[in-house]
PDB file of C-alpha atoms in Angstrom:
ATOM      1  CA  UNK A   1      18.238  15.271 -12.833  1.00 68.00           C
ATOM      2  CA  UNK A   2      21.775  16.022 -13.970  1.00 77.00           C
ATOM      3  CA  UNK A   3      23.750  18.187 -11.584  1.00 82.00           C
ATOM      4  CA  UNK A   4      26.124  20.879 -12.830  1.00 91.00           C
ATOM      5  CA  UNK A   5      29.683  20.721 -11.541  1.00 93.00           C
ATOM      6  CA  UNK A   6      30.363  23.232  -8.737  1.00 93.00           C
ATOM      7  CA  UNK A   7      33.051  24.933 -10.853  1.00 94.00           C
ATOM      8  CA  UNK A   8      30.471  25.575 -13.580  1.00 95.00           C
ATOM      9  CA  UNK A   9      27.986  26.946 -11.055  1.00 96.00           C
ATOM     10  CA  UNK A  10      30.617  29.209  -9.503  1.00 96.00           C
ATOM     11  CA  UNK A  11      31.485  30.582 -12.929  1.00 97.00           C
ATOM     12  CA  UNK A  12      27.821  31.214 -13.782  1.00 97.00           C
ATOM     13  CA  UNK A  13      27.228  32.989 -10.465  1.00 97.00           C
ATOM     14  CA  UNK A  14      30.271  35.209 -11.000  1.00 97.00           C
ATOM     15  CA  UNK A  15      29.221  36.054 -14.556  1.00 97.00           C
ATOM     16  CA  UNK A  16      25.660  36.873 -13.485  1.00 97.00           C
ATOM     17  CA  UNK A  17      26.798  39.100 -10.613  1.00 96.00           C
ATOM     18  CA  UNK A  18      29.243  40.954 -12.869  1.00 95.00           C
ATOM     19  CA  UNK A  19      26.567  41.474 -15.509  1.00 95.00           C
ATOM     20  CA  UNK A  20      24.118  42.693 -12.864  1.00 94.00           C
ATOM     21  CA  UNK A  21      26.610  45.399 -11.866  1.00 93.00           C
ATOM     22  CA  UNK A  22      27.226  46.360 -15.489  1.00 89.00           C
ATOM     23  CA  UNK A  23      23.488  46.537 -16.146  1.00 89.00           C
ATOM     24  CA  UNK A  24      22.979  48.763 -13.110  1.00 88.00           C
ATOM     25  CA  UNK A  25      25.705  51.092 -14.402  1.00 86.00           C
ATOM     26  CA  UNK A  26      24.783  51.413 -18.061  1.00 84.00           C
ATOM     27  CA  UNK A  27      21.611  49.398 -18.666  1.00 85.00           C
ATOM     28  CA  UNK A  28      22.589  48.320 -22.165  1.00 88.00           C
ATOM     29  CA  UNK A  29      20.428  45.851 -24.057  1.00 91.00           C
ATOM     30  CA  UNK A  30      23.424  43.608 -24.759  1.00 92.00           C
ATOM     31  CA  UNK A  31      24.197  43.256 -21.046  1.00 92.00           C
ATOM     32  CA  UNK A  32      20.526  42.578 -20.280  1.00 93.00           C
ATOM     33  CA  UNK A  33      20.368  39.895 -22.971  1.00 95.00           C
ATOM     34  CA  UNK A  34      23.514  38.214 -21.620  1.00 96.00           C
ATOM     35  CA  UNK A  35      22.064  38.358 -18.084  1.00 95.00           C
ATOM     36  CA  UNK A  36      18.929  36.630 -19.348  1.00 96.00           C
ATOM     37  CA  UNK A  37      21.040  33.916 -21.005  1.00 97.00           C
ATOM     38  CA  UNK A  38      23.115  33.291 -17.884  1.00 97.00           C
ATOM     39  CA  UNK A  39      19.979  33.370 -15.707  1.00 97.00           C
ATOM     40  CA  UNK A  40      18.320  30.775 -17.925  1.00 97.00           C
ATOM     41  CA  UNK A  41      21.420  28.581 -17.773  1.00 97.00           C
ATOM     42  CA  UNK A  42      21.457  28.872 -13.982  1.00 97.00           C
ATOM     43  CA  UNK A  43      17.792  27.863 -13.824  1.00 96.00           C
ATOM     44  CA  UNK A  44      18.350  24.834 -16.046  1.00 95.00           C
ATOM     45  CA  UNK A  45      21.509  23.882 -14.143  1.00 95.00           C
ATOM     46  CA  UNK A  46      19.760  23.993 -10.777  1.00 95.00           C
ATOM     47  CA  UNK A  47      16.278  22.797 -11.732  1.00 94.00           C
ATOM     48  CA  UNK A  48      14.644  26.029 -10.598  1.00 95.00           C
ATOM     49  CA  UNK A  49      12.147  28.367 -12.209  1.00 94.00           C
ATOM     50  CA  UNK A  50      13.539  31.825 -11.510  1.00 95.00           C
ATOM     51  CA  UNK A  51      16.977  33.345 -11.310  1.00 96.00           C
ATOM     52  CA  UNK A  52      16.823  34.262  -7.606  1.00 96.00           C
ATOM     53  CA  UNK A  53      16.024  30.669  -6.657  1.00 96.00           C
ATOM     54  CA  UNK A  54      18.698  29.475  -9.083  1.00 96.00           C
ATOM     55  CA  UNK A  55      21.341  31.678  -7.474  1.00 96.00           C
ATOM     56  CA  UNK A  56      20.440  30.374  -4.017  1.00 95.00           C
ATOM     57  CA  UNK A  57      20.440  26.755  -5.193  1.00 94.00           C
ATOM     58  CA  UNK A  58      23.755  27.201  -7.020  1.00 95.00           C
ATOM     59  CA  UNK A  59      25.418  28.777  -3.984  1.00 95.00           C
ATOM     60  CA  UNK A  60      24.255  25.865  -1.826  1.00 93.00           C
ATOM     61  CA  UNK A  61      26.002  23.440  -4.166  1.00 92.00           C
ATOM     62  CA  UNK A  62      29.381  25.168  -3.922  1.00 91.00           C
ATOM     63  CA  UNK A  63      32.120  23.677  -1.742  1.00 87.00           C
ATOM     64  CA  UNK A  64      31.881  24.950   1.805  1.00 81.00           C
ATOM     65  CA  UNK A  65      28.163  25.724   1.657  1.00 75.00           C
ATOM     66  CA  UNK A  66      26.281  24.788   4.797  1.00 65.00           C
ATOM     67  CA  UNK A  67      24.033  21.832   4.266  1.00 59.00           C
ATOM     68  CA  UNK A  68      22.576  21.680   7.761  1.00 60.00           C
ATOM     69  CA  UNK A  69      19.292  23.332   8.631  1.00 55.00           C
ATOM     70  CA  UNK A  70      20.190  25.975  11.182  1.00 54.00           C
ATOM     71  CA  UNK A  71      16.725  27.539  11.348  1.00 54.00           C
ATOM     72  CA  UNK A  72      16.171  26.266  14.879  1.00 56.00           C
ATOM     73  CA  UNK A  73      19.539  27.351  16.263  1.00 53.00           C
ATOM     74  CA  UNK A  74      19.782  30.421  18.433  1.00 53.00           C
ATOM     75  CA  UNK A  75      22.732  32.747  18.812  1.00 49.00           C
TER      76      UNK A  75
END
């Protein structure tokens, strides 16, 4: 599978989050359509099937993301 460059993923995440805020404020069809387009692109770019999973996967591919499994660590 081809992997999107982290800069592309960062840009897609930022666009999606901005559009989500705009949609919450005015709910326009144009904003919703653009959100759907960006969400689809995120899914394709990360090899996932829904936008929430795509956002998580994209964030994990950004520089500085933790790659270790810390589920067994305690505070």
